[in-house]
Structures are given as structure tokens and as C-alpha cells.
Amino acid sequence: MSLLNRTAGALYRRPRLRLSLLLTAPLLWLAVLYLGSLSVLFVSAFWTTDSFTSEVVKVWSTDNFHELFTVPVYRQVVLRSIGVALAVTVLCAVIAFPLAFYTARVARPKWRPLLVVAILTPLWASYLVKVYAWRLILSQGGLADWMLKPFGLSGPGFGLPAAVLTLTYLWLPYMVLPIHTALEQLPANLLDASADLGARAGRTFRSVVLPMVLPSVAAGSIFTFSLSLGDYITVQIVGGKTQLIGNLVYSNIELNLPMAAALGTVPVVVIVVYLLAMRRTGALSSL
Amino acid sequence: MEGIAIRLRDLRKSFGETTAVAGVDLEIRDGEFFSMLGPSGSGKTTVLRMIAGFESPTGGTIELAGQDVTGLAPFERDVHTVFQDYALFPHMTVEQNVAYGLKVRGVPKSERLARARQALAEVRLEGYGARRPAQLSGGQRQRVALARALVGRPRLLLLDEPLGALDLKLREQMQVELKALQREVGITFVFVTHDQEEALTMSDRIAVFDQGRIQQVGTPAEVYERPATPFVASFVGTSNLLAGEAAERIVGTTGTYSIRPEKIRVLKDSEGAGEPDHESAAGTVAEVVYLGDSTRFLVDLDAGGRLTALQQNLETSAEDVAAYRGSRVRLRWHRRHTVHVPDPR
Ligand SMILES: Nc1ncnc2c1ncn2[C@@H]1O[C@H](COP(=O)(O)OP(=O)(O)OP(=O)(O)O)[C@@H](O)[C@H]1O
Ligand SMILES: [Mg+2]
């Protein structure tokens, strides 16, 4: 007991020691497993393959990156992937905002937790089940076609729009949740104060609600953006012939591992840039 | 000519089962510093929120400057509010906070910045314009809230316990500043507080609230010297009531009477009886409380009941005072300080 007390006392007096003991295990894990594998990825991106045997040749060269920037297909795929991630993010934000506004401020308080649970429920279902469900919905003569038929339209079929749509569905809860939380925590007296100073509802929304919730939109966008950028299964199932970075990585792994590594660094770099951009909005502190 | 800034007629508000405001009639004059005083939960905030327009009344009407505004939204009323917890916009700088009301009304940028700076100067916060509310102390935030409410020069300013969060020193300093500011700008102030001293020192008139009703409206002197109900007598100042048998024996008639502690002199048991125009009562000192500049005596009367007497410590010290405990004394006060308190109804 006294030993325990003495240890506790010593730890209390030495915050640095306490901190280092606390952080050692997770930091080791992060350094070895995560950063380690990332650096292996990065280093192997500078190797090449013997085009005849497909063996990895551990010779330093920047050919892969050179190829990445000069071969039109690669450039197209990279730009398309970023475009898809951005489109999914924008769609999620546009759909999530009114939804969260309803669950956080319009619905009766006793219904709110239930509505949040309802929004989160899809996260408990298997990813593949949901994507195959969308494959059924979007297939020829499927639900989408059937519902649009009375208007003389047909569903988008399989392709890029279908991939964007499905990804939007998949990641929507990650956007709704932070916005819901921010809206729910918005102090009512700030809205009162705004009206008190002469602002009508629209003005209050633009000048008070939106700026205060924007960091949470940015926080949600980090999820939707990075999850979309890393996805390659959805696009395989509903994307028709569409190729995204993930698909190229996947198809290169067997034949040209260094090229796959070079391709794999692209989303990492893009996401780091995206995070840095979002940090300016204060999104990281509202995660 | 003295106009009426606010007229409330039979104002009522219920939240489901609870009645927060149970019929309030009130007239507040132009340029007045008017306080609403009452214990927690007595409905002060609810009345204020109805005047501002955040809450719609269950019954009754509200007139501002002769115009019925009962059904109007907050942004349609020429009233600004200083909230109890300030309600500053955290994502705006101090200057943007202060200028917000002007921006909403379409005042051009250069003019509104100039006026915001001037308003900040009025509350002695020059040079703080670029900070965020989170970077200010409680007292500074409170002054920003004041500047924000004052910059548009409303006819009427509502203040909901704006000094509640401040320490004693800052609080006393802000009381003086607020009062000076009000005299300077000539706006009608409606000031909510549950601190009776604050209400007494700052107000032109006071309304004392209890259980959603106004118990008394009057100047600080009227409310303090001539409480209209036993509740007012006990809530404003120290509770010092004589009632029932004790009242009959000492004053001579039944009823409830209030005597302020500082009007009562503490004398030796042997002296002091039979002075003309004075009332006196013998008793035993139950407790003495040394307050530094004065001493409070709690005396159990032979006639029944207990009175509190407050004496300045002119020559006595803490040790002298302690010796009084348990001793026999006689309390004496001038007859005119025996104030009859009508029973409610
Ligand atoms: N939104 C509300 N819903 C339900 N009851 C409420 C609401 N607002 C106030 N009340 C009730 O109405 C009564 C009066 O409340 P009010 O806030 O006006 O009191 P107050 O005099 O301002 O008290 P305090 O000095 O503590 O601020 C209280 O009993 C309170 O519980
Ligand atoms: Mg209140």
C-alpha cells in the first residue's frame, strides 16, 4: 500500500515521467506498426521491378514517380479519385446539414437520441452488404430504374455516378454526427442575442449558426474525404469500368509492387495536404 | 412630460404545469433605472424575456413607448438585452461582436467600426477590439456585452443579473460604472437582480417579486422603510418581524411589525425603559456576531420572539462584544421605526 502510495506520489511530482510511461506503448505501436509500414511503403516506391521476371529490384530510382506524373492514365486516375472524394464530401455535407438541423434543433428533445441512433444504424451493417444492396438498387430494371420510370427517366446504371452515390450513402453518418453534435451544443442564448440585436432568422443562420458549425463540417469532411479516397471495393462493385487509385494499387501489387507503392503514396500525400488545409478551419480541435 | 417606457398589463406565463409569472401590472418611466428584485425562481427572468420577445406571454399585454408589442418578434422591438452569461459570439472578435447589431441594420462599415470603437471606449475597453471573447476576463466580457447592447442606442436596455458572475470588488466597481453610464446615455434600464443591496444602491425604483407576482413597487427608501408585505420586510434587509402575542405586548396592538436592526439600540437591562415616544423590550442575548465595523445582536425577547439589533463598533472591540453573550439587555427604538406590515390579501 505504501509502495503504491509512494509510486503514485513520485508520478504525481514528475509529470514528464508520468507522461512518458503513459505514452510509451501507444507511441511504440504507432512508430513501429504504422509509421514503419508507411516508410517501407515510401521506400519501396523508389525501387523498380525486373520487367521480365516481375522480381523487385532494390535499386534506387525515381522512375515510378516520373511515370506517375507523365503517363496520362495515371494522372487521370489520380485526378478522378480526388474528384470523387470531393464530390462525395460535398454531397454528404449538403445532405447532412438539413438532416442534422432537424435531429438537433427541430425534432422534439425526447426523439433526438432515437433519431441519431437511426442515422447511425447503417454503420452496424456490413460494408459489403450495403454496397451489394446498392448494386441491386442500381442494376438494370432495379429499384432506381423502377422509381424513375414514371418520370420518363432511368437510373444512373453502373459507373462513376453510381460510385459517388454509393460512397455518399456509406459515409453520410460520419458527416451527420459531428454536425448534429455542434448544432445541439449551440447555445440557445446566442440565437436569442442575435435576434435581440435585430437579426432575422436568415441572418442569424448565416452569421451565427453556420460559422459556428463549419469546423464540424470540416471535421466530418476529413472522414468522408479520406474514406472515399481510399476506397476501391465500392467502385469495383458499382463503378462499372471506372478505375480509382485504389484499383490501380490493387492491380499492380502482384505485377509491380514498387509502382503500387508509388501509387499508394499519392492518397497519403493528398490526405496530409487536406488535413493541413482543414487545420486552418479549426476542424481538428472539434473532432 | 415624462413618458412611459414599458407598460405591462396582467402579464402571465405558464410552462406546462408551472406558473412562472402570475399576473404582473407594471409601469416603468422613461430614463428610469428600474430594478426587479426577488428570490431565485420568482419569475424575474421570465418577465424580462417576455419584454425582449424571446418568450410569448400566456396572457396579458406588453406596451413599449405606448405601442403594443405583445405579438412582435425580438428583432422588431427597440430593446437590447445584456444576458446573464453575456452570450457573446465566440467566433467573432470583440469589435465584431459590438458592431453586429449595426451590421444587421445595414450601417456602413466605416461608421459601424467607428461607433463600435466609441462604445468600447465608453466601457473602458479601448484596444481590446481584436481579441476573442475567450481571451477576456469575466468583467471584461460583461463590459463587451454592455457595449454591444448600448452601441445601437436602444430606448430600453434589459440587464439580467449582469454582475452575478463577478467578484465583490469588481462588482462594486461595475455598479458605480453602470449607474454613471445610465445617467450619461439617458436610456431606460431594467435591471434584474436577487441582491437586495445592489437593488437598493442603484435603482430609482424597485419592484419586489415573489412567486410570479409583484409584492411592492417603490423607491429604495419606500421599499426598505415601509415594506408592503411581510415578504418584502424579510427579503429586503434583515428579517426583523414582531408578530402575534409579542407584538401585542410590546407595541400594544396585534398585527405584524417590522423594525430595522440598525434602528434598535442595545442597552443595559436596568436602563432605558419609559423613554417618551420609544418602545422597549427586555431579553437575553442569544448570539453576538462581530462584523468588523459593526456587531449584530440576536436577542430572545421575554415577550416572545427574537429581534436582531445592529450596533456600530464605536469603541467596542471583538473581545468586549463576546462578553455580551448570555447577558440581559434592553432593546429600545423610536416609535416611528415600528412599521406596520399589512398581511397579504
Ligand atoms: N423554459 C422553462 N420551462 C419550464 N419552466 C421554466 C422555464 N423557464 C422558467 N421556468 C420556471 O419558471 C419559474 C420562474 O423562473 P425564472 O427564470 O423567471 O426565475 P428568476 O426569478 O429569474 O430566478 P433566478 O433568480 O434564479 O434567475 C421557475 O420556477 C422556473 O423553474
Ligand atoms: Mg433569472
mmCIF file of N, CA, C and O and ligand atoms in Angstrom, chain B residues 44-45 84 160-161 192, ligand 2:
data_model
loop_
_atom_site.group_PDB
_atom_site.id
_atom_site.type_symbol
_atom_site.label_atom_id
_atom_site.label_comp_id
_atom_site.label_asym_id
_atom_site.label_seq_id
_atom_site.Cartn_x
_atom_site.Cartn_y
_atom_site.Cartn_z
ATOM 1 N N LYS B 44 -38.436 36.704 -12.431
ATOM 2 C CA LYS B 44 -37.826 37.932 -12.952
ATOM 3 C C LYS B 44 -37.335 37.749 -14.381
ATOM 4 O O LYS B 44 -37.649 38.545 -15.264
ATOM 5 N N THR B 45 -36.571 36.671 -14.597
ATOM 6 C CA THR B 45 -36.032 36.427 -15.929
ATOM 7 C C THR B 45 -37.155 36.232 -16.934
ATOM 8 O O THR B 45 -37.078 36.726 -18.062
ATOM 9 N N GLN B 84 -27.364 37.207 -18.748
ATOM 10 C CA GLN B 84 -26.708 36.820 -17.511
ATOM 11 C C GLN B 84 -25.324 36.210 -17.776
ATOM 12 O O GLN B 84 -24.374 36.478 -17.068
ATOM 13 N N ASP B 160 -29.983 41.203 -17.235
ATOM 14 C CA ASP B 160 -30.359 40.068 -16.381
ATOM 15 C C ASP B 160 -29.183 39.666 -15.499
ATOM 16 O O ASP B 160 -28.282 38.960 -15.955
ATOM 17 N N GLU B 161 -29.185 40.092 -14.281
ATOM 18 C CA GLU B 161 -28.105 39.809 -13.329
ATOM 19 C C GLU B 161 -26.737 39.910 -13.981
ATOM 20 O O GLU B 161 -25.949 38.968 -13.931
ATOM 21 N N VAL B 192 -32.292 43.238 -13.529
ATOM 22 C CA VAL B 192 -32.757 42.117 -12.707
ATOM 23 C C VAL B 192 -31.654 41.698 -11.742
ATOM 24 O O VAL B 192 -30.492 41.582 -12.140
HETATM 25 MG MG MG C 2 -33.118 34.593 -13.721
#
